[in-house]
Coordinates of C-alpha atoms in Angstrom, one line a residue:
Chain A
M1 CA 164.6 176.5 15.1
R2 CA 165.6 180.0 16.2
V3 CA 162.6 182.2 16.7
P4 CA 161.6 185.5 18.5
L5 CA 160.3 184.7 22.0
G6 CA 156.9 186.0 20.8
R7 CA 156.5 182.7 18.9
L8 CA 156.6 180.8 22.2
A9 CA 155.2 183.1 24.8
F10 CA 153.4 186.3 25.7
A11 CA 154.0 188.6 28.6
R12 CA 152.8 191.3 31.0
S13 CA 155.0 193.8 32.9
G14 CA 154.6 196.2 35.8
D15 CA 156.5 198.0 38.5
K16 CA 157.4 198.0 42.2
G17 CA 159.4 201.0 43.0
D18 CA 162.5 201.0 40.8
T19 CA 162.1 197.4 39.9
A20 CA 160.2 196.2 36.8
N21 CA 158.6 192.8 36.7
I22 CA 158.0 190.8 33.5
G23 CA 155.9 187.7 33.6
V24 CA 156.5 185.5 30.6
I25 CA 153.8 183.0 29.9
A26 CA 154.2 180.0 27.5
L27 CA 151.7 179.9 24.7
A28 CA 151.4 176.1 25.2
P29 CA 152.7 173.8 28.0
P30 CA 155.4 172.1 25.8
A31 CA 157.1 175.5 25.3
Y32 CA 157.7 176.0 29.0
E33 CA 160.8 173.9 29.3
H34 CA 162.4 175.8 26.5
L35 CA 161.7 179.1 28.2
V36 CA 163.3 177.7 31.3
R37 CA 166.4 176.7 29.4
E38 CA 166.7 179.7 27.0
L39 CA 165.5 182.7 29.1
T40 CA 168.2 183.0 31.6
A41 CA 168.5 186.0 33.9
D42 CA 171.7 187.0 32.1
R43 CA 170.0 187.0 28.6
V44 CA 167.2 189.1 29.9
K45 CA 169.6 191.5 31.5
D46 CA 171.5 191.8 28.1
H47 CA 168.2 192.3 26.3
F48 CA 167.3 195.2 28.6
A49 CA 170.8 196.7 28.7
G50 CA 169.4 200.1 27.7
V51 CA 167.4 200.4 30.9
C52 CA 168.5 197.8 33.4
R53 CA 171.2 199.0 35.8
G54 CA 170.8 196.3 38.4
Q55 CA 170.5 192.6 38.8
V56 CA 167.9 190.4 37.1
E57 CA 166.2 187.7 39.3
R58 CA 164.2 184.9 37.8
F59 CA 161.4 182.8 39.4
E60 CA 159.8 179.7 37.9
L61 CA 156.0 179.1 38.0
P62 CA 155.6 175.6 36.5
N63 CA 151.9 175.5 37.4
L64 CA 151.3 178.5 35.3
F65 CA 153.9 177.6 32.6
A66 CA 155.4 181.0 33.3
L67 CA 158.6 182.7 34.4
N68 CA 158.7 185.9 36.4
F69 CA 161.7 188.3 36.0
L70 CA 162.6 191.1 38.4
L71 CA 164.7 193.8 36.7
H72 CA 166.2 195.9 39.5
E73 CA 167.2 199.5 39.1
S74 CA 165.4 199.7 35.7
L75 CA 162.9 202.5 36.1
G76 CA 165.0 205.6 36.6
G77 CA 164.3 205.6 40.3
G78 CA 160.7 204.5 39.9
G79 CA 157.4 206.1 40.8
T80 CA 157.2 209.9 40.5
V81 CA 161.0 210.3 40.8
S82 CA 161.6 208.8 37.4
L83 CA 162.1 211.0 34.3
M84 CA 161.6 208.0 32.0
L85 CA 158.7 207.9 29.4
D86 CA 158.0 204.3 30.6
A87 CA 158.5 204.9 34.3
Q88 CA 156.4 201.9 35.2
G89 CA 157.9 199.4 32.8
K90 CA 154.6 198.9 31.1
T91 CA 156.1 198.2 27.7
F92 CA 158.8 195.8 28.8
G93 CA 156.4 192.8 28.5
A94 CA 156.0 193.3 24.8
G95 CA 159.6 194.3 24.6
I96 CA 161.0 191.0 25.8
L97 CA 159.2 189.1 23.0
S98 CA 161.8 190.1 20.4
L99 CA 164.5 188.2 22.3
E100 CA 165.6 185.2 20.1
V101 CA 165.3 181.7 21.5
E102 CA 165.9 178.2 20.3
A103 CA 163.0 175.6 20.3
P104 CA 162.2 172.4 18.4
D105 CA 160.1 172.9 15.3
E106 CA 157.2 170.9 16.6
V107 CA 156.9 173.1 19.7
V108 CA 156.9 176.3 17.6
E109 CA 154.3 174.7 15.4
V110 CA 152.0 174.0 18.4
C111 CA 152.5 177.6 19.6
D112 CA 151.8 178.9 16.1
R113 CA 148.4 177.1 16.2
V114 CA 147.6 178.7 19.5
L115 CA 148.5 182.1 18.1
A116 CA 146.3 181.4 15.1
G117 CA 143.4 180.5 17.4
E118 CA 143.2 176.9 16.1
I119 CA 143.8 175.3 19.5
S120 CA 143.7 176.4 23.1
G121 CA 147.0 177.2 24.8
R122 CA 145.7 175.3 27.9
P123 CA 143.8 172.2 26.7
P124 CA 141.8 170.5 29.4
S125 CA 144.1 168.1 31.3
E126 CA 143.7 164.3 31.3
E127 CA 143.3 164.1 35.1
Chain B
M1 CA 125.6 175.3 54.7
S2 CA 125.6 173.9 51.2
G3 CA 129.1 173.3 49.8
D4 CA 127.9 174.6 46.4
R5 CA 127.2 178.1 47.7
V6 CA 128.8 180.8 45.6
V7 CA 129.8 184.3 46.7
R8 CA 130.3 186.8 43.9
V9 CA 132.7 189.7 44.3
G10 CA 132.8 192.0 41.3
S11 CA 135.6 194.4 40.6
G12 CA 134.6 198.0 39.7
Q13 CA 137.7 200.2 39.8
G14 CA 141.3 199.3 39.5
F15 CA 142.8 202.7 40.3
W16 CA 141.7 206.3 41.0
G17 CA 140.7 207.5 37.5
D18 CA 139.4 204.2 36.2
W19 CA 136.3 204.0 34.0
Q20 CA 133.3 205.3 35.9
E21 CA 130.7 203.2 34.0
A22 CA 132.3 199.9 35.1
P23 CA 131.0 199.7 38.7
K24 CA 127.5 200.7 37.5
L25 CA 127.6 197.9 34.9
Q26 CA 128.8 195.4 37.5
V27 CA 125.8 196.2 39.7
R28 CA 123.2 196.5 37.0
Q29 CA 124.1 193.9 34.4
G30 CA 123.9 190.8 36.5
P31 CA 124.1 189.4 40.0
I32 CA 127.0 190.1 42.4
D33 CA 127.1 190.1 46.2
Y34 CA 129.9 192.5 46.7
L35 CA 131.4 195.3 44.7
M36 CA 135.1 196.0 45.4
L37 CA 136.6 199.3 44.4
D38 CA 140.3 199.8 44.6
Y39 CA 141.4 203.5 44.3
L40 CA 144.9 203.4 45.8
A41 CA 148.3 203.1 44.2
E42 CA 151.7 203.7 45.9
I43 CA 151.7 207.4 45.3
T44 CA 147.9 208.1 45.6
M45 CA 148.1 208.6 49.3
S46 CA 150.6 211.4 49.0
I47 CA 148.4 213.1 46.4
M48 CA 145.4 212.8 48.7
Q49 CA 147.5 214.1 51.6
K50 CA 148.5 217.2 49.6
Q51 CA 144.8 217.8 48.8
R52 CA 143.9 217.4 52.5
V53 CA 146.5 219.9 53.6
K54 CA 144.9 222.5 51.3
D55 CA 141.3 221.5 52.2
P56 CA 140.5 219.5 55.4
S57 CA 137.4 218.1 53.8
A58 CA 139.5 216.5 51.0
G59 CA 141.9 213.6 50.9
Y60 CA 139.8 210.8 49.6
A61 CA 138.7 209.5 46.1
R62 CA 136.0 212.1 45.4
D63 CA 134.7 210.1 42.4
F64 CA 133.4 207.5 44.9
V65 CA 130.6 209.7 46.4
P66 CA 128.6 210.5 43.2
L67 CA 129.0 206.9 42.1
I68 CA 127.4 205.6 45.4
L69 CA 124.6 208.3 45.1
D70 CA 123.9 207.0 41.6
L71 CA 123.9 203.4 42.7
A72 CA 122.3 203.7 46.2
S73 CA 118.9 202.2 45.2
D74 CA 120.5 199.4 43.2
L75 CA 122.7 198.5 46.1
V76 CA 119.8 198.3 48.6
D77 CA 117.4 196.5 46.2
G78 CA 120.0 194.1 45.0
G79 CA 121.6 193.4 48.4
V80 CA 125.0 194.4 47.0
R81 CA 127.6 195.5 49.6
V82 CA 130.5 197.8 48.7
I83 CA 134.1 197.4 50.0
T84 CA 136.5 200.1 49.1
N85 CA 139.7 201.9 50.1
A86 CA 138.3 205.2 48.7
G87 CA 138.7 206.8 52.1
G88 CA 142.4 207.5 51.3
V89 CA 143.9 209.7 54.0
N90 CA 140.5 211.0 55.1
P91 CA 137.8 208.2 55.5
R92 CA 135.7 210.5 57.8
A93 CA 135.4 213.2 55.2
C94 CA 134.4 210.6 52.6
R95 CA 131.8 209.3 55.0
D96 CA 130.5 212.8 55.7
A97 CA 130.2 213.5 52.0
L98 CA 128.3 210.3 51.5
V99 CA 125.9 210.9 54.4
S100 CA 125.1 214.4 53.2
G101 CA 124.7 213.3 49.6
L102 CA 122.5 210.3 50.6
A103 CA 120.1 212.7 52.5
D104 CA 118.8 213.7 49.0
V105 CA 118.6 210.1 47.6
E106 CA 115.5 208.0 48.2
T107 CA 116.1 204.4 49.1
S108 CA 113.8 201.7 50.5
R109 CA 115.9 201.6 53.7
P110 CA 118.9 203.5 55.0
L111 CA 122.4 202.5 54.0
R112 CA 124.8 201.5 56.7
I113 CA 128.2 203.0 56.2
A114 CA 131.2 201.8 58.0
I115 CA 134.6 203.6 58.0
V116 CA 137.9 202.2 59.1
T117 CA 140.6 204.6 60.6
G118 CA 143.9 204.0 62.3
D119 CA 146.1 203.1 59.3
D120 CA 147.3 206.7 59.1
L121 CA 150.6 207.0 61.0
M122 CA 151.3 210.6 60.1
G123 CA 150.3 212.0 63.5
R124 CA 152.2 209.2 65.3
L125 CA 155.5 209.3 63.5
D126 CA 157.4 211.1 66.2
D127 CA 156.1 208.7 68.9
L128 CA 156.8 205.7 66.8
L129 CA 160.4 206.8 66.0
A130 CA 161.0 207.7 69.7
S131 CA 159.8 204.3 70.8
G132 CA 162.3 202.5 68.6
H133 CA 160.4 201.9 65.3
E134 CA 163.0 203.0 62.8
L135 CA 160.9 202.5 59.7
R136 CA 164.0 201.8 57.6
N137 CA 163.6 201.9 53.9
M138 CA 163.1 198.3 52.8
E139 CA 165.2 198.9 49.7
T140 CA 168.1 201.0 50.9
G141 CA 168.1 200.2 54.7
A142 CA 168.2 203.9 55.6
P143 CA 166.4 205.0 58.7
L144 CA 163.3 207.3 58.3
S145 CA 165.0 209.9 60.5
D146 CA 167.0 210.8 57.4
I147 CA 164.0 212.3 55.7
Q148 CA 161.5 212.7 58.5
D149 CA 161.0 216.5 58.0
R150 CA 160.0 215.9 54.4
V151 CA 157.4 213.1 55.0
Y152 CA 154.0 213.9 53.4
S153 CA 152.1 210.7 54.3
A154 CA 152.6 207.5 56.1
N155 CA 150.1 204.7 56.2
A156 CA 150.2 201.1 57.3
Y157 CA 148.8 198.5 54.8
I158 CA 146.1 196.9 56.8
G159 CA 144.3 193.7 56.2
M160 CA 140.9 192.2 56.7
S161 CA 140.2 192.5 60.4
P162 CA 138.4 195.9 60.4
I163 CA 136.5 194.8 57.2
L164 CA 135.3 191.7 59.0
E165 CA 134.2 193.8 61.9
A166 CA 132.3 196.2 59.7
L167 CA 130.6 193.4 57.8
A168 CA 129.6 191.7 61.1
Q169 CA 127.9 195.0 62.0
D170 CA 125.9 194.7 58.7
A171 CA 127.6 197.5 56.9
D172 CA 126.4 198.0 53.3
I173 CA 129.4 200.2 52.5
V174 CA 132.8 199.7 54.0
V175 CA 135.2 202.6 53.4
T176 CA 138.8 202.1 54.5
G177 CA 142.0 204.0 54.1
R178 CA 145.2 202.1 53.2
S179 CA 143.7 198.6 53.2
T180 CA 145.6 196.3 50.9
D181 CA 144.0 196.0 47.5
T182 CA 143.5 192.3 47.9
A183 CA 141.7 192.5 51.3
L184 CA 138.8 194.3 49.6
T185 CA 138.1 190.9 47.9
Y186 CA 139.1 188.3 50.5
G187 CA 137.6 190.2 53.4
P188 CA 134.0 189.5 52.1
L189 CA 134.9 185.8 51.4
V190 CA 136.2 185.2 54.9
H191 CA 133.1 186.9 56.3
E192 CA 130.7 184.9 54.1
F193 CA 132.3 181.4 54.5
G194 CA 133.4 181.9 58.1
W195 CA 137.0 180.7 57.3
A196 CA 139.3 180.6 60.3
L197 CA 141.7 183.4 60.5
D198 CA 144.6 180.9 60.4
D199 CA 143.1 178.9 57.5
W200 CA 146.1 180.0 55.4
D201 CA 145.3 178.1 52.3
R202 CA 141.8 179.5 51.9
I203 CA 142.9 183.0 52.8
A204 CA 145.7 182.7 50.3
A205 CA 143.2 181.7 47.7
G206 CA 141.3 184.8 48.6
V207 CA 144.4 186.8 48.1
V208 CA 144.9 185.4 44.6
A209 CA 141.3 186.3 43.9
G210 CA 142.0 189.8 45.2
H211 CA 145.0 190.1 43.0
I212 CA 142.9 189.3 40.0
N213 CA 140.2 191.8 41.0
E214 CA 142.4 194.7 42.0
C215 CA 143.4 195.9 38.6
G216 CA 139.9 196.1 37.1
A217 CA 139.6 195.2 33.4
Q218 CA 143.2 193.9 33.3
A219 CA 142.0 190.4 34.2
A220 CA 139.2 190.5 31.7
G221 CA 140.8 191.4 28.4
G222 CA 141.9 195.0 29.2
N223 CA 145.6 195.5 28.4
T224 CA 145.8 191.9 27.4
L225 CA 148.6 191.1 25.0
F226 CA 147.6 187.7 23.9
D227 CA 145.2 188.0 20.9
W228 CA 144.7 191.7 21.7
E229 CA 143.1 192.4 18.3
G230 CA 140.4 189.8 19.1
V231 CA 139.1 191.4 22.3
D232 CA 136.0 193.7 22.2
L233 CA 136.9 196.5 24.6
E234 CA 134.3 199.1 23.9
I235 CA 132.0 198.2 26.8
P236 CA 134.1 195.7 28.8
G237 CA 132.9 193.6 31.6
Y238 CA 135.1 193.8 34.6
P239 CA 136.2 190.6 36.4
I240 CA 133.9 188.8 38.9
I241 CA 135.1 186.2 41.4
E242 CA 132.7 183.4 42.1
A243 CA 134.1 181.8 45.2
Q244 CA 133.3 178.6 46.9
A245 CA 133.7 177.5 50.5
D246 CA 136.7 175.3 49.7
G247 CA 138.7 178.4 48.5
S248 CA 138.5 177.5 44.8
F249 CA 136.9 180.1 42.6
V250 CA 135.9 181.0 39.0
V251 CA 136.9 184.2 37.4
T252 CA 134.2 185.4 35.0
K253 CA 132.3 188.6 33.8
H254 CA 128.8 189.5 33.0
P255 CA 127.9 187.7 29.7
D256 CA 126.4 190.6 27.8
L257 CA 129.4 192.9 28.2
G258 CA 132.6 193.0 26.2
G259 CA 136.0 192.0 27.4
R260 CA 137.1 188.4 27.7
V261 CA 138.1 186.0 30.5
T262 CA 140.4 183.1 29.4
W263 CA 143.4 181.3 30.8
A264 CA 145.5 183.9 29.0
T265 CA 143.8 187.0 30.4
V266 CA 143.8 185.6 33.9
T267 CA 147.4 184.3 33.8
E268 CA 148.6 187.7 32.5
Q269 CA 147.0 189.3 35.6
L270 CA 148.4 186.7 37.9
V271 CA 152.0 187.6 37.0
Y272 CA 151.3 191.3 37.0
E273 CA 153.4 193.3 39.6
M274 CA 154.7 190.0 40.9
G275 CA 157.8 189.7 43.1
D276 CA 158.7 186.3 44.4
P277 CA 155.6 184.3 43.6
E278 CA 156.0 181.9 46.5
D279 CA 156.3 184.7 49.0
Y280 CA 153.4 187.1 48.3
I281 CA 153.2 188.8 51.7
T282 CA 149.9 190.3 52.9
P283 CA 148.8 191.3 56.4
D284 CA 146.7 188.1 56.7
C285 CA 148.9 185.4 55.2
V286 CA 151.8 184.7 52.8
A287 CA 150.3 183.4 49.6
D288 CA 152.1 181.1 47.1
F289 CA 151.0 182.1 43.6
G290 CA 153.0 179.3 42.2
S291 CA 150.6 176.8 43.7
A292 CA 147.6 178.0 41.7
T293 CA 146.2 175.8 39.0
V294 CA 144.4 177.6 36.2
T295 CA 141.7 175.8 34.2
D296 CA 139.9 177.4 31.3
L297 CA 136.2 176.2 31.4
G298 CA 135.3 178.1 28.3
A299 CA 132.5 180.7 27.9
D300 CA 134.5 183.4 29.9
R301 CA 135.0 181.2 32.9
V302 CA 138.4 180.3 34.4
R303 CA 138.7 178.2 37.5
I304 CA 141.6 178.7 40.0
S305 CA 142.2 176.0 42.5
G306 CA 144.9 174.4 44.7
V307 CA 146.2 177.7 46.2
R308 CA 148.4 177.3 49.2
G309 CA 149.4 179.8 51.8
G310 CA 151.4 180.1 55.0
P311 CA 151.1 182.0 58.3
R312 CA 151.0 185.8 58.3
T313 CA 154.1 187.7 59.5
D314 CA 154.4 189.9 62.6
L315 CA 155.1 192.9 60.4
L316 CA 152.9 195.2 58.3
K317 CA 154.2 197.2 55.4
V318 CA 154.1 201.0 55.7
S319 CA 153.7 203.2 52.6
I320 CA 155.5 206.5 53.2
A321 CA 155.7 209.4 50.7
Y322 CA 158.2 212.2 51.1
H323 CA 159.2 215.4 49.2
A324 CA 162.2 214.7 47.0
G325 CA 162.6 217.9 45.0
Y326 CA 161.1 219.0 41.7
K327 CA 161.0 217.8 38.1
S328 CA 159.7 218.8 34.7
T329 CA 159.4 217.1 31.4
G330 CA 159.0 218.8 28.1
G331 CA 159.5 218.2 24.4
L332 CA 159.2 219.1 20.8
T333 CA 158.6 217.1 17.6
Y334 CA 161.1 217.0 14.7
A335 CA 160.0 215.9 11.3
G336 CA 162.1 214.3 8.5
P337 CA 164.2 214.1 6.5
D338 CA 166.7 213.3 9.2
A339 CA 164.2 213.7 12.0
L340 CA 166.3 211.9 14.6
A341 CA 169.5 213.9 13.7
K342 CA 167.6 217.1 14.1
A343 CA 166.2 216.0 17.5
R344 CA 169.7 215.0 18.6
R345 CA 171.0 218.4 17.6
A346 CA 168.3 220.2 19.5
D347 CA 169.1 218.1 22.6
E348 CA 172.8 219.2 22.3
V349 CA 171.8 222.8 21.9
L350 CA 169.5 222.7 24.9
R351 CA 172.0 221.0 27.1
A352 CA 174.7 223.5 26.2
R353 CA 172.3 226.3 27.2
L354 CA 171.5 224.6 30.5
E355 CA 175.2 224.2 31.1
Q356 CA 175.9 227.8 30.5
A357 CA 173.2 228.8 32.9
D358 CA 175.1 226.8 35.5
L359 CA 172.1 225.0 37.0
D360 CA 172.3 222.3 39.6
F361 CA 170.3 219.2 38.4
D362 CA 170.3 215.8 39.9
E363 CA 169.4 214.3 36.5
V364 CA 168.9 215.4 32.9
R365 CA 167.4 212.7 30.8
T366 CA 166.8 212.8 27.0
E367 CA 164.6 210.3 25.1
F368 CA 163.8 210.1 21.4
V369 CA 160.2 209.0 21.2
G370 CA 159.7 206.9 18.1
A371 CA 163.3 205.8 18.1
G372 CA 163.3 203.3 21.0
A373 CA 162.6 205.4 24.0
C374 CA 160.4 202.9 25.9
L375 CA 163.0 200.2 26.0
G376 CA 166.1 202.3 25.9
L377 CA 167.1 200.9 22.5
E378 CA 170.0 202.2 20.4
P379 CA 168.3 203.4 17.2
G380 CA 169.4 201.2 14.2
P381 CA 170.2 202.5 10.7
S382 CA 166.5 202.5 9.8
A383 CA 166.0 205.3 12.3
A384 CA 167.3 207.7 9.7
E385 CA 164.1 207.2 7.8
L386 CA 161.7 208.0 10.6
P387 CA 159.2 210.6 9.4
E388 CA 159.2 212.2 12.9
V389 CA 160.8 211.9 16.3
G390 CA 159.6 213.3 19.6
L391 CA 162.4 214.9 21.6
R392 CA 161.5 214.4 25.3
I393 CA 163.7 215.9 27.9
G394 CA 163.3 215.7 31.7
V395 CA 165.1 217.3 34.5
R396 CA 165.1 216.8 38.3
A397 CA 166.6 218.9 41.0
A398 CA 166.5 219.4 44.7
E399 CA 165.5 223.1 44.3
R400 CA 162.6 224.5 42.3
A401 CA 164.6 227.3 40.6
P402 CA 166.7 225.3 38.1
V403 CA 163.6 223.3 37.1
E404 CA 161.7 226.6 36.5
R405 CA 164.5 227.8 34.3
F406 CA 164.5 224.6 32.3
T407 CA 160.8 225.1 31.5
R408 CA 161.7 228.4 29.8
E409 CA 164.4 226.8 27.6
I410 CA 162.2 224.6 25.5
A411 CA 160.3 227.2 23.4
P412 CA 163.4 229.1 22.3
L413 CA 164.4 226.0 20.3
I414 CA 161.5 226.7 18.0
L415 CA 163.2 229.7 16.3
A416 CA 166.7 229.3 17.7
G417 CA 167.3 225.6 17.1
P418 CA 167.4 223.0 14.3
P419 CA 164.6 223.1 11.6
T420 CA 161.4 221.2 10.9
V421 CA 160.1 221.5 14.5
T422 CA 156.5 221.5 15.6
G423 CA 154.3 220.3 18.5
F424 CA 154.7 223.1 20.9
A425 CA 151.0 224.1 21.3
G426 CA 150.9 223.1 24.9
G427 CA 153.0 225.9 26.2
R428 CA 155.7 225.6 28.8
P429 CA 156.0 222.4 30.7
R430 CA 154.8 222.3 34.2
V431 CA 157.0 222.0 37.3
Q432 CA 156.0 219.0 39.4
E433 CA 156.9 218.3 43.0
V434 CA 158.6 214.9 43.3
M435 CA 157.0 212.6 45.8
A436 CA 159.3 209.7 46.5
Y437 CA 158.1 206.4 47.9
W438 CA 159.6 205.0 51.1
P439 CA 158.5 201.4 51.8
A440 CA 159.1 200.3 55.4
L441 CA 157.9 197.6 57.9
I442 CA 156.4 198.0 61.3
D443 CA 155.4 195.6 64.1
R444 CA 151.7 194.9 63.6
T445 CA 151.1 195.4 67.3
A446 CA 152.0 199.1 66.9
V447 CA 149.1 199.5 64.4
E448 CA 146.4 197.1 65.1
H449 CA 145.2 198.5 68.4
E450 CA 144.6 201.9 66.7
L451 CA 142.2 200.5 64.1
V452 CA 138.7 201.7 64.6
V453 CA 135.4 200.9 62.8
E454 CA 132.7 203.5 63.0
V455 CA 129.2 202.8 61.7
T456 CA 126.6 205.4 60.5
D457 CA 123.1 204.9 59.0
A458 CA 122.3 207.3 56.2

């Protein structure tokens, strides 16, 4: 099923100089592998074409079921140099969630139940 | 020592300007052992330096002093110690203001205040450059000599060693300058548990705890995207780290306050302002955030364990701020029908007038607020229906004069521009000096011998 990323994940973004970071967190562990496959650095760069002038780097955090993206040259110079309304990339986290991704129906269903508050996104492990 | 012993470090401020009630609630609404208060962001030091140039008794987070005067008795009676970087570029002035304020506050015993100095490299820049420390910009590679005459402030990010020294001298309040935000949390943990200074895994765990604490409410439901509608934020509890000797810890908050601590709020903060997660460099270790395991225990308790770390590097980061020209941002609001088209037309008119005036700008930037400004989106067809659009124009220039001129070109659009315009009650936009950030590295040996801890009883 093709869904907006917000059906599989949530996110928080911030800044370091002229680089924005976006941490994308799977709503449930089974969604993580689909984020890894679908959310390539290239797709993220395309999604932020309006602000991102530099490279996009991606880091995997399997323990946290999360990906971290660095969007270089994306904040109009960063800090107090920038003339941008969102000079710290604060809104990029919510902004990435409209990117469309492919995932199996049953995974989307689990994530929907997390979003609805029916189950925890991180159920206690079997260890 | 019991392996079950818990040390609680509560977060009370995430930046200079954060909610003043938070640290009071942390101290008064339940047990904590340490209160950490982070006041410094990348550009804060330069703002403080500007204040100090105008007034030698300024240059620190002034909010901190009345806060401590208010809390003094609670700190003494509750045995709560405060670790803060409120000293900014002038820890001595901060200490002096505390001492003089505390003279009028009754407490059952004097408070011992420690200050840390030596991170400020401003007075040593010439010597450092002359002795071969180039302080190249980490991003561009340019040597500092390119902009040396425009530097406003230069501070090394320092780690836990002076904090440990101050705590060993029984300080109740430790005021530093540019300590790393995370050291304000892991310093106390290393002191309490007696971790070896090369116990990289445990110190890295403390760094992760510090990263959670350093942004105040952000780890405890503030600015949380996941289920944001479900979080009660009126009187939020700020995060508290309950650490154990093995380096594992629980993130929690006082139970009677709002906010929320779940796997989601904590994970959001873990990834905030993250670079390469396996290579999170601090003065005291390199932490691997990817090694953390997050377990939601329920009831606003989240356990973090398994954190690994590696040896500290020989370098310290230096935060340098320098003058980089002037800027101003102004705007007007255009209402529908055709709000966006009117705002676009106004932008064209303004730009034509700036062009005619032949002004030298480094950048002129236009954004249409309400039509995709935050993410730089191209407005779609539905944008024609927007009931109003904010026109936001910013300029930046090396000289002040063209920016001044720009500030006088907004208001004329009201009568001599497109129709249905409002939102100009604020007057002309302000001209702001641009403080650019110059991150650099320096050998730690060039800084560490200058770090001094001074203790005063007040």
